[in-house]
Coordinates of C-alpha atoms and ligand atoms in Angstrom, one line a residue:
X1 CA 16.6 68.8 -46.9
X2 CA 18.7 67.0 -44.4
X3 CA 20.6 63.9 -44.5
X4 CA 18.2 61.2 -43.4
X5 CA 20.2 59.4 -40.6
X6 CA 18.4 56.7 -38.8
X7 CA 18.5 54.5 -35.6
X8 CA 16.1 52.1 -35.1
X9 CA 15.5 48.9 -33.6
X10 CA 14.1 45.8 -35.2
X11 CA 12.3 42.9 -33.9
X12 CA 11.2 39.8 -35.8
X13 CA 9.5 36.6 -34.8
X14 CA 8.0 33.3 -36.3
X15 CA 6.2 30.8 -34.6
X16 CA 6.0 27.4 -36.4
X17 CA 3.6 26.1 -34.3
X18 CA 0.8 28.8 -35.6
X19 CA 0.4 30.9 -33.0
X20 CA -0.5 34.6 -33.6
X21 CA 2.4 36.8 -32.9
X22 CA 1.4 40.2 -32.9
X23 CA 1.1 41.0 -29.4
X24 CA 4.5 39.6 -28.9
X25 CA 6.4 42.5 -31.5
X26 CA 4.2 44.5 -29.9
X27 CA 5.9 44.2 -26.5
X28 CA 9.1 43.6 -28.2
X29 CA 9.1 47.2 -30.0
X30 CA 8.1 48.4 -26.5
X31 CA 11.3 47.2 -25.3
X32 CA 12.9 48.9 -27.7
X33 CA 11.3 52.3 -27.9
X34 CA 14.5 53.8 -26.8
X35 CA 15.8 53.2 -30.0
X36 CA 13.0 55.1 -32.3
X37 CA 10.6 57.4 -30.9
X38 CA 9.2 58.8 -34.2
X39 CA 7.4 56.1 -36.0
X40 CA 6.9 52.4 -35.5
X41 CA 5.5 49.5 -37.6
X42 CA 4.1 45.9 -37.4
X43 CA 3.7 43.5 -40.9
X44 CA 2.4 40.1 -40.4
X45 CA 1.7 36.8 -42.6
X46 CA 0.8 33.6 -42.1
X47 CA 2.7 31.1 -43.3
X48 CA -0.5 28.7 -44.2
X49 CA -1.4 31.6 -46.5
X50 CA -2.3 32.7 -48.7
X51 CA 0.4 33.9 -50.2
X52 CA 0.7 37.7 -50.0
X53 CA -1.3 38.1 -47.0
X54 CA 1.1 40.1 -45.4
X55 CA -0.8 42.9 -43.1
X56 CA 1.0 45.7 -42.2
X57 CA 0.4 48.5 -40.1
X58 CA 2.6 51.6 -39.3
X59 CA 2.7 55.1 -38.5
X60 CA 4.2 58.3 -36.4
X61 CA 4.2 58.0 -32.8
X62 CA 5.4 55.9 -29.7
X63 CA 4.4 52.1 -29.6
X64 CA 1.8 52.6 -27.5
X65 CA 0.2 55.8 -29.3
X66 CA 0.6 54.0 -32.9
X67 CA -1.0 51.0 -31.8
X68 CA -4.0 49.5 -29.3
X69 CA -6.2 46.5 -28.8
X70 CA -8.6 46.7 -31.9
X71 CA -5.5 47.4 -34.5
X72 CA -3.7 44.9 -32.7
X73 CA -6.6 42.4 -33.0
X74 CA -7.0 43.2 -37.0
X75 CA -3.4 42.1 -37.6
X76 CA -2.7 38.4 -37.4
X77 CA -0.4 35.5 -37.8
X78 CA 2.6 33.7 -37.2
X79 CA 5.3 35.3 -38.9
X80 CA 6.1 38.9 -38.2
X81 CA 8.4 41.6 -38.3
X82 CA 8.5 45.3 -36.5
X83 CA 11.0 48.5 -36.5
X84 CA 10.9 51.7 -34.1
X85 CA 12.0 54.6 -36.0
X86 CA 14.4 57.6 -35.2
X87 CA 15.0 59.9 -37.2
X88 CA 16.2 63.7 -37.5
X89 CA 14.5 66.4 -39.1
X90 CA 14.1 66.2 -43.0
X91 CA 13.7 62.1 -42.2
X92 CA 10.4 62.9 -40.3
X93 CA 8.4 62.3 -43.6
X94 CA 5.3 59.5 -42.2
X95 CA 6.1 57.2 -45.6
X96 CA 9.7 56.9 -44.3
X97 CA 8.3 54.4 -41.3
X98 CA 9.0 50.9 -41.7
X99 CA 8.7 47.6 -42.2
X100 CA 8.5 48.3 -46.0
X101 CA 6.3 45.8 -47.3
X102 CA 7.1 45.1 -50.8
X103 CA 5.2 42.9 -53.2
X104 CA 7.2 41.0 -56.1
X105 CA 7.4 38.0 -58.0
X106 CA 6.9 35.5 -54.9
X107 CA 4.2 37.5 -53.1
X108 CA 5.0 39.9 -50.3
X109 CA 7.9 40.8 -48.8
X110 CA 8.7 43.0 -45.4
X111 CA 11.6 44.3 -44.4
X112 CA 12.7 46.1 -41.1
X113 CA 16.5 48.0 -41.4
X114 CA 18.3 49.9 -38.9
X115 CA 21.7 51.5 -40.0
X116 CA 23.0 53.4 -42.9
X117 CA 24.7 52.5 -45.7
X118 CA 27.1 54.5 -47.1
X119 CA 26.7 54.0 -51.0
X120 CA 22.6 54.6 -50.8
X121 CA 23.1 57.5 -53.8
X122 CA 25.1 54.8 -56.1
X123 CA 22.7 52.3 -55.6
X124 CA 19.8 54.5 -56.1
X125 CA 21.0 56.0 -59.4
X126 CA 21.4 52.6 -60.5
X127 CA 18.3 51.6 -59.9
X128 CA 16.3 54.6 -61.3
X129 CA 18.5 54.6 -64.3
X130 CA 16.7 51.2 -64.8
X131 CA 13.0 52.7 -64.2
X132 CA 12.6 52.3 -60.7
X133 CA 10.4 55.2 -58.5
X134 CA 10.8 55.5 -55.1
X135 CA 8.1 56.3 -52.4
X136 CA 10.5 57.1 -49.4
X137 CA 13.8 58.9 -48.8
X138 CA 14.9 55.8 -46.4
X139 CA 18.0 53.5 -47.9
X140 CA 16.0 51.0 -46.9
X141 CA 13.9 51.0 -49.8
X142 CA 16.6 50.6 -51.9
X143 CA 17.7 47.9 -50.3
X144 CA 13.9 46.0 -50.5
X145 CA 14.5 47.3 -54.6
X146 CA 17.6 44.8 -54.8
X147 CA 15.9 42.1 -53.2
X148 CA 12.9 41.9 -55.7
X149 CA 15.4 42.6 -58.3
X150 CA 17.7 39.7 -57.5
X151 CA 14.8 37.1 -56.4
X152 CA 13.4 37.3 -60.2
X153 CA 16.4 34.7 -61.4
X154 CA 17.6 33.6 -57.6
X155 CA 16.3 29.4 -56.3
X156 CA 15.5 31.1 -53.2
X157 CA 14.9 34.0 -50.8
X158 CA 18.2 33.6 -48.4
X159 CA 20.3 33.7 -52.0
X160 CA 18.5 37.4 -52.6
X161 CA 19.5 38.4 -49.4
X162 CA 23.4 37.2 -50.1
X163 CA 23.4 38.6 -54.0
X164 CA 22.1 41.9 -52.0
X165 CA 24.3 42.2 -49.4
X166 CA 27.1 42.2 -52.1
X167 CA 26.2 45.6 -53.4
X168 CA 25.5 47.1 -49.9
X169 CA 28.1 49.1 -48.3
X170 CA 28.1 50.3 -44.7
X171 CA 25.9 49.5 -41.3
X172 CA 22.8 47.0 -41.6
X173 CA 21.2 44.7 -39.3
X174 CA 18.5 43.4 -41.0
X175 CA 15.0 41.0 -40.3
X176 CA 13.1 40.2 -43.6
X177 CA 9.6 38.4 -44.1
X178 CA 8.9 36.5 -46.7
X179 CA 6.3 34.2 -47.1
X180 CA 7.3 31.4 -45.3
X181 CA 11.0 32.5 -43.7
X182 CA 12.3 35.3 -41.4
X183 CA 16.0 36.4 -42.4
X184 CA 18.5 38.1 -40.3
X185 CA 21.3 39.4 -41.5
X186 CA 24.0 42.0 -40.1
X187 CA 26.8 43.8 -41.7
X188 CA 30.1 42.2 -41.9
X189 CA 31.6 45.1 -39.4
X190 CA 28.6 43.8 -36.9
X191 CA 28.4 47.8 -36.3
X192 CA 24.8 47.6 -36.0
X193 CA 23.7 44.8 -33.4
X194 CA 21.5 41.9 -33.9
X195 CA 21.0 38.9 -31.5
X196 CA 18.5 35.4 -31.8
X197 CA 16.1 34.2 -28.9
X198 CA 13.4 31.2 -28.2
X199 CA 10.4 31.7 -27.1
X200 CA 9.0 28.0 -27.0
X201 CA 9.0 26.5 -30.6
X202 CA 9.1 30.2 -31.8
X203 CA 12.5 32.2 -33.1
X204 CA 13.1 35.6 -32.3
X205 CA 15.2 37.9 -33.7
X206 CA 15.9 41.4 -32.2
X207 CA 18.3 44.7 -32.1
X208 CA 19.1 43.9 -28.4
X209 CA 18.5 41.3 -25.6
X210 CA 16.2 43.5 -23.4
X211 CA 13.6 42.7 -25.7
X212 CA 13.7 38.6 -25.3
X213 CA 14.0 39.3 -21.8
X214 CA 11.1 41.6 -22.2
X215 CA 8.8 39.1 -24.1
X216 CA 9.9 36.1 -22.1
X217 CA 12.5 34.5 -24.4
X218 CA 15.5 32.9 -23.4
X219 CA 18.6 34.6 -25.9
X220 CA 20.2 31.9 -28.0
X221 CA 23.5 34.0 -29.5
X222 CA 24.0 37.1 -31.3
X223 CA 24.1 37.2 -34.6
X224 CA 27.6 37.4 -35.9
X225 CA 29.2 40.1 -38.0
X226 CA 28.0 38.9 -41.3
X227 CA 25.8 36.3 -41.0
X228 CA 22.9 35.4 -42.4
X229 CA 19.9 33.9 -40.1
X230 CA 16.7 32.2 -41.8
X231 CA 13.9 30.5 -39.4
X232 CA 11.6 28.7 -41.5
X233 CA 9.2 25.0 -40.8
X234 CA 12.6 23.8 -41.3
X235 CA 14.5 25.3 -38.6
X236 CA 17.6 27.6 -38.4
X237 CA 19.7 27.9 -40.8
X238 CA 22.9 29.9 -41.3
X239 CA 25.1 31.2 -43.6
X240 CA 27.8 33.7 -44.5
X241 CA 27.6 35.1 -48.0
X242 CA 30.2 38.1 -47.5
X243 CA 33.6 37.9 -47.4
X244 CA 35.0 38.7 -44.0
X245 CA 36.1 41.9 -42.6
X246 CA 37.3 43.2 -39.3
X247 CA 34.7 43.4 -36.8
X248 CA 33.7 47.0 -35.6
X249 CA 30.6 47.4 -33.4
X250 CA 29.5 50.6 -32.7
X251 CA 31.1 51.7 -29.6
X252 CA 28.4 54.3 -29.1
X253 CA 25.5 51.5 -28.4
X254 CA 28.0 51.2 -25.5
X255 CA 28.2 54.4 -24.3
X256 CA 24.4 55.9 -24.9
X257 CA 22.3 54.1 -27.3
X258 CA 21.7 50.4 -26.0
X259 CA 18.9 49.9 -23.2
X260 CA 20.9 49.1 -19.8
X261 CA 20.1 45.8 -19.2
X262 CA 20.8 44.5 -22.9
X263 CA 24.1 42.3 -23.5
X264 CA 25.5 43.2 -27.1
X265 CA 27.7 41.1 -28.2
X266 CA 28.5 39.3 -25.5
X267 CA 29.3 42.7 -23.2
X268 CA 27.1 43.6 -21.0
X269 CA 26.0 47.4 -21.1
X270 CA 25.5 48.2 -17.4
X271 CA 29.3 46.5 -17.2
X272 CA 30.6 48.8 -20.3
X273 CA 29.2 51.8 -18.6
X274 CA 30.9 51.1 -15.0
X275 CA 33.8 50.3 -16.6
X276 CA 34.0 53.5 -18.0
X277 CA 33.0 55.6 -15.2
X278 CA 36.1 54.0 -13.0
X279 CA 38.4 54.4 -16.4
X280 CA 37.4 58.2 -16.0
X281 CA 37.9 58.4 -11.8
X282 CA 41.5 57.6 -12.9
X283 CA 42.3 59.6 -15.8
X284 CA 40.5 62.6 -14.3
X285 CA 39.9 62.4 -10.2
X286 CA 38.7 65.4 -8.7
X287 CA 38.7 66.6 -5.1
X288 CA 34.4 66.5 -4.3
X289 CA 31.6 65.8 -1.8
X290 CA 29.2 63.9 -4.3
X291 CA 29.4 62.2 -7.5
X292 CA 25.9 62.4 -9.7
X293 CA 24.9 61.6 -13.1
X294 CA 23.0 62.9 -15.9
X295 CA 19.3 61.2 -15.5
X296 CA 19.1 58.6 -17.1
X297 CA 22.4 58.0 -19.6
X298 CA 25.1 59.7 -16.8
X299 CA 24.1 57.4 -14.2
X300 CA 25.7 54.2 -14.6
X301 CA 29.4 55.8 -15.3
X302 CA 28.8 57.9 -12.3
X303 CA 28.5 55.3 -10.2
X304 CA 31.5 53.6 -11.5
X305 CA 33.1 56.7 -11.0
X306 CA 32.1 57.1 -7.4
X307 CA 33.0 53.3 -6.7
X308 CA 36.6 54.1 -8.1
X309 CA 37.0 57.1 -6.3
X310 CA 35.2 56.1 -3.0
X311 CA 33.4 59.5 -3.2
X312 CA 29.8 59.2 -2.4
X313 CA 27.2 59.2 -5.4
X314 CA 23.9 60.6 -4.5
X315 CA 20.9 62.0 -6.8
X316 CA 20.9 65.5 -7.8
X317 CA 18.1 65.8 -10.3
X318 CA 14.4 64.9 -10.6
X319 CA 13.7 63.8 -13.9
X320 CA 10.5 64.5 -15.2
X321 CA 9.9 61.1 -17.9
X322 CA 7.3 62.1 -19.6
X323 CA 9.1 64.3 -21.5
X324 CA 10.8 63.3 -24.4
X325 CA 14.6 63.0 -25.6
X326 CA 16.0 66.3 -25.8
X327 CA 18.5 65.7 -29.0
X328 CA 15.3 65.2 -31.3
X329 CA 13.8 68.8 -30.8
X330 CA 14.6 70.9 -33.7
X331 CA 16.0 74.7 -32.3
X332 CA 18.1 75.8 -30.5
X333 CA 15.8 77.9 -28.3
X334 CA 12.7 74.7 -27.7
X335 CA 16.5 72.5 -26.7
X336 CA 17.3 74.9 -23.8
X337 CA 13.4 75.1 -22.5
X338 CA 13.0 71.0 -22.8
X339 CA 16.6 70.2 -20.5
X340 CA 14.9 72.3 -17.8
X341 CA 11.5 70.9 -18.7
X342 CA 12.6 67.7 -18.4
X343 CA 15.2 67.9 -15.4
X344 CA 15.4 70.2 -11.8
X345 CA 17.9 70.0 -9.3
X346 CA 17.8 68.4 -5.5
X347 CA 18.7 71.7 -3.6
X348 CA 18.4 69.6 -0.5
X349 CA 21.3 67.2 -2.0
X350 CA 23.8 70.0 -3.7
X351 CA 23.8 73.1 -1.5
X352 CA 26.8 73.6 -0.5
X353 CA 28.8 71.0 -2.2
X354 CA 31.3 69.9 -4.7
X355 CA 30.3 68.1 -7.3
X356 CA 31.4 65.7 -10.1
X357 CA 28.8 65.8 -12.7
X358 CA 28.9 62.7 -15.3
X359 CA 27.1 62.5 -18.3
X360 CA 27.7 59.7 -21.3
X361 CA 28.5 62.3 -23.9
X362 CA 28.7 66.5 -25.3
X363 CA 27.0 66.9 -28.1
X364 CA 26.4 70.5 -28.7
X365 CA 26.4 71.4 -24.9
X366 CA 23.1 72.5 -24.3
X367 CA 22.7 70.0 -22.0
X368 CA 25.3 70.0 -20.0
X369 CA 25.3 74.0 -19.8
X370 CA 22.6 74.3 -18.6
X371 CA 22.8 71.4 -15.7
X372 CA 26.0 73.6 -14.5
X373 CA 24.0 76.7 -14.1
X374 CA 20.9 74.9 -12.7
X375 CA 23.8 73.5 -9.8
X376 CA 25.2 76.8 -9.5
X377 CA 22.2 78.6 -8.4
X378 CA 20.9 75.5 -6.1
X379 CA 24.1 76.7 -4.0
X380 CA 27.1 73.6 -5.6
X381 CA 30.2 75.1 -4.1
X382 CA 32.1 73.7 -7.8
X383 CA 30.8 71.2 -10.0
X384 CA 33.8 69.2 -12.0
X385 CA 32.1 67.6 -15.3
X386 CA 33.5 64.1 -16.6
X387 CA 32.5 62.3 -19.6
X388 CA 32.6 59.2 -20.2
X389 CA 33.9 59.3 -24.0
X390 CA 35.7 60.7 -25.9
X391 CA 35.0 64.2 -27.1
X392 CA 32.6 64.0 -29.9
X393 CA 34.6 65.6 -33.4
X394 CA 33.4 63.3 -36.6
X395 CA 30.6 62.4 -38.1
X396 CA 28.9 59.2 -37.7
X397 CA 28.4 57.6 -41.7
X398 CA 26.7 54.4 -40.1
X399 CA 23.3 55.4 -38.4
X400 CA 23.9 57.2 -35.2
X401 CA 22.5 60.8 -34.9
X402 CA 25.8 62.8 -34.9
X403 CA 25.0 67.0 -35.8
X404 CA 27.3 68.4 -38.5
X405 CA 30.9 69.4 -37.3
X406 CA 30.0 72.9 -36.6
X407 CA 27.4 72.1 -34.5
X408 CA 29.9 70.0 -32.5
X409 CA 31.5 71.7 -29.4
X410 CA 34.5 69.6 -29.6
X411 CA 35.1 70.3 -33.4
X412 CA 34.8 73.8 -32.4
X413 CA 36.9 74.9 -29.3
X414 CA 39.4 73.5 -27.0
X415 CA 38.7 71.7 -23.7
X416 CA 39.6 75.1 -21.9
X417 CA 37.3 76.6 -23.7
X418 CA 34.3 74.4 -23.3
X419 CA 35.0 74.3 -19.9
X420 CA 34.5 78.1 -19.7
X421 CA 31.9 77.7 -21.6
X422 CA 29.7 75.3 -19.9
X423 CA 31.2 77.5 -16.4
X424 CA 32.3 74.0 -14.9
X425 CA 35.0 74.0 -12.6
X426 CA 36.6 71.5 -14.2
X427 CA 36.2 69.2 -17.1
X428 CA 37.4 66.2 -18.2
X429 CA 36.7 63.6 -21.2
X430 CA 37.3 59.4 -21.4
X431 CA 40.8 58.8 -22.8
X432 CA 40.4 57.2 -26.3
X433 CA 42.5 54.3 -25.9
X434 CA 39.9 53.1 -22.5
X435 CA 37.2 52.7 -25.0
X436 CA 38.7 49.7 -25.8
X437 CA 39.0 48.2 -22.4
X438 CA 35.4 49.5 -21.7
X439 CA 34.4 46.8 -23.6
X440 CA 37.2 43.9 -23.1
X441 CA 38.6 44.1 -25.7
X442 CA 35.8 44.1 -28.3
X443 CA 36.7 45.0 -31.6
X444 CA 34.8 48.7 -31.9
X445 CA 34.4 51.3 -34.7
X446 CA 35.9 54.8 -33.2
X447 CA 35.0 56.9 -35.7
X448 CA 32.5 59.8 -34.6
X449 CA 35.8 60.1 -31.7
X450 CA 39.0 59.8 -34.2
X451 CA 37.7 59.3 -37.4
X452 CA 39.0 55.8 -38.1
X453 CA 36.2 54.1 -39.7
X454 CA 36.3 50.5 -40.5
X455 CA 35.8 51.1 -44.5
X456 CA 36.3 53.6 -47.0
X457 CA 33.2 56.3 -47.3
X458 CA 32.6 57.0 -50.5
X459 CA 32.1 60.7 -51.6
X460 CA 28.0 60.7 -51.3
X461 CA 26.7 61.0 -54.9
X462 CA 24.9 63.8 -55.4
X463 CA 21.4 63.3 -56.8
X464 CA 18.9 65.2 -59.0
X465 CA 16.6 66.7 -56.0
X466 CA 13.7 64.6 -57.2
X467 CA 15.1 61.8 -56.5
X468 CA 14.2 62.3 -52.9
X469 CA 18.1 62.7 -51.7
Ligands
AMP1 P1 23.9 68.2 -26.0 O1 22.9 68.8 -25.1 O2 23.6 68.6 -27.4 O3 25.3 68.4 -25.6 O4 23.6 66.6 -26.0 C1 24.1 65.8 -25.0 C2 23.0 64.9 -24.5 O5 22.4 64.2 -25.5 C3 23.7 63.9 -23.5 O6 22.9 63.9 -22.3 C4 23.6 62.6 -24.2 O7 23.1 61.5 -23.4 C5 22.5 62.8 -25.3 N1 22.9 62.2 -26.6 C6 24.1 62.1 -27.1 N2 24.1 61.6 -28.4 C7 22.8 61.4 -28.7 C8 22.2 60.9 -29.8 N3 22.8 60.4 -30.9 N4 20.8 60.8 -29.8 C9 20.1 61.2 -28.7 N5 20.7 61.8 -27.6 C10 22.1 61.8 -27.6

């Protein structure tokens, strides 16, 4: 079975004031569909009780297809929590959707995860060598394991949460229900982003800022690397159990992952992507008529590139949205039908023209290949690919959907070759070292580019097979 990898996006929201909060995760996990299209999940309480009221409903599918107005109606309260799931093949299994509602010694408890850790198979052995069974393959669960565990001799919930986040290692950011609080807490790295809004006398917390925006909240602050967030009738309150580390947020919400109009962090997506369009007009110019992007991920760093290099940028595709990602279809041969399914090329705009082609990223090149070709044969007099980062070589430990190294162009052949390969006329990649400046400085984690993580992976430990590894 394959690795389970996972990127998700988590929302979570208590109102104080009693209101019912459903419909607003609902829109929230709309928002942040982009981040999960394979399963989704809502769990809601009450914090008037009773205790261990929590309703939860989940399943495979978009938002929109998992739920509607008489599921919606059936789940109530002011205190809930949702996830969007993304997962590859082998992870696809229905009882790895979140949140994972848990019941233990102080009623129910929810919890909504998105990252990996990197120490799941240590933890897990632990655990099971102390009679624990598991129901999913997610690390997640593992994670909602410690937390029972550690609230059976802890005063209160938020000191769970702290004792638990002392045995995980890797990427989390993390919103937790109990019965009368909602936690947030993020990895000390801050890889995987988190950020607080206010919706009236209601908290939010959510994976990015498109989805206060999208629910009418104003955003407070992110959540910092390492903190810990509770909302509860007694306010906000935070705290940071962990000692501290050098920040790394994952450069790749930058260049693909993160919805355009989210801030992360304090930097501003759309900005990031400019940025590294114009970084890319300089390290790689290219004598052409038109600059165009890859609908929808290519477009931002081709305009930066075509404000850099003052050549015009112009449409070349029609993108058919109804289609979904192409990354998450399984073959080979249903990967090369859905990129023409999904995109077809302007004649009109490209006949007889030279064109610089950007997209965000090459993973195994299917993509891109085939976007040459389908240029070509509309009559592009040259098309000169640019991408704006690095070439992909490493695997990603923490969460983001990275193949294995030999399904990696760039592990795999030299930039002369790819270029031959993809039959582009020319090809260039984002220098490394403008990653940085991309995002102002930020402190990033470059690893799935030059395979300086921020910690030390452990070997994974290897599992008996029914332990669901
Ligand atoms: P490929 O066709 O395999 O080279 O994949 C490249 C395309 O996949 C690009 O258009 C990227 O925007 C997109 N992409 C890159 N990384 C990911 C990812 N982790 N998940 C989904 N799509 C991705």
């Amino acid at each position: 079975m394959d690795e389970v990898k996972e990127e998700c996006g988590v929302f979570g929201i208590f109102d104080p004031d009693g209101s019912n909060v459903a419909p607003t995760i609902y829109y929230g996990l709309m928002a942040l569909q982009h981040r999960g299209q394979e399963a989704c999940g809502i769990a809601i309480s009450d914090t008037r009780g009773p205790v261990g009221n929590c309703i939860c409903h989940k399943d495979a599918g978009l938002v929109s297809e998992v739920f509607h107005e008489k599921n919606l109606k059936e789940i109530t309260g002011n205190l809930g929590i949702g996830h969007v799931r993304y997962s590859t093949t082998g992870g696809s299994r229905p009882e790895n959707a979140q949140p994972l509602v848990i019941s233990y010694i102080k009623g129910t408890l929810a919890l909504a995860h998105n990252g990996n850790l990197v120490n799941t198979g240590d933890l897990k052995w632990e655990l099971i060598q102390n009679g624990a069974v598991f129901h999913t393959t997610t690390d997640s669960e593992v994670i909602a394991f410690y937390l029972a565990r550690e609230r059976v001799h802890t005063r209160t919930v938020q000191e769970a949460v702290a004792a638990t986040a002392r045995k995980l290692s890797g990427a989390y950011a993390l919103v937790i229900m109990s019965p009368q609080k909602l936690i947030g807490m993020r990895d000390p790295y801050g890889l995987k982003p988190l950020c607080l809004g206010r919706r009236g006398s209601a908290y939010i917390l959510a994976s990015e800022s498109c989805a206060l925006d999208s629910v009418g909240a104003e955003f407070v602050r992110d959540i910092e690397p390492g903190e810990m967030v509770t909302v509860s009738a007694a306010g906000i309150e935070s705290a940071f159990p962990l000692p501290k580390k050098r920040c790394a947020h994952c450069i790749f919400e930058y260049i693909y992952f993160a919805r355009l109009d989210s801030r992360l962090d304090e930097i501003s997506v759309y900005d990031a992507r400019i940025a590294a369009g114009k970084a890319l007009a300089l390290s790689h110019p290219a004598e052409a008529d038109l600059v165009t992007g890859v609908p929808e991920s290519g477009l931002p760093a081709a305009k930066g590139f075509a404000e850099q290099s003052g050549i015009p940028f112009g449409m070349a595709f029609y993108k058919n949205s109804y289609i979904g990602r192409t990354f998450i279809k399984p073959s080979q041969e249903e990967r090369e039908v859905s990129v023409h399914m999904k995109l077809s090329v302007l004649k009109a705009a490209v006949t007889g023209k030279r064109i610089v082609l950007v997209d965000d990223s090459i993973v195994r090149g299917t993509t891109m290949k085939n976007l040459v070709r389908m240029l070509k044969e509309a009559g592009a007099s040259a098309v000169h690919v640019r991408i704006s980062s690095p070439p992909f070589r490493h695997p990603c430990y923490f969460g983001t959907d990275v193949p294995s190294g030999s399904e990696l162009i760039a592990n795999q052949y030299s930039l002369e070759e790819i270029c031959r390969m993809l039959d582009a006329d020319s090809l260039g990649y984002l220098p490394l070292e403008a990653l940085s400046e991309m995002v102002q400085g930020l402190p990033i984690c470059t690893g799935c580019f030059d395979h300086n993580y921020p910690m030390e992976i452990p070997k994974p430990k290897k599992l008996p097979f029914w332990c669901g590894e």
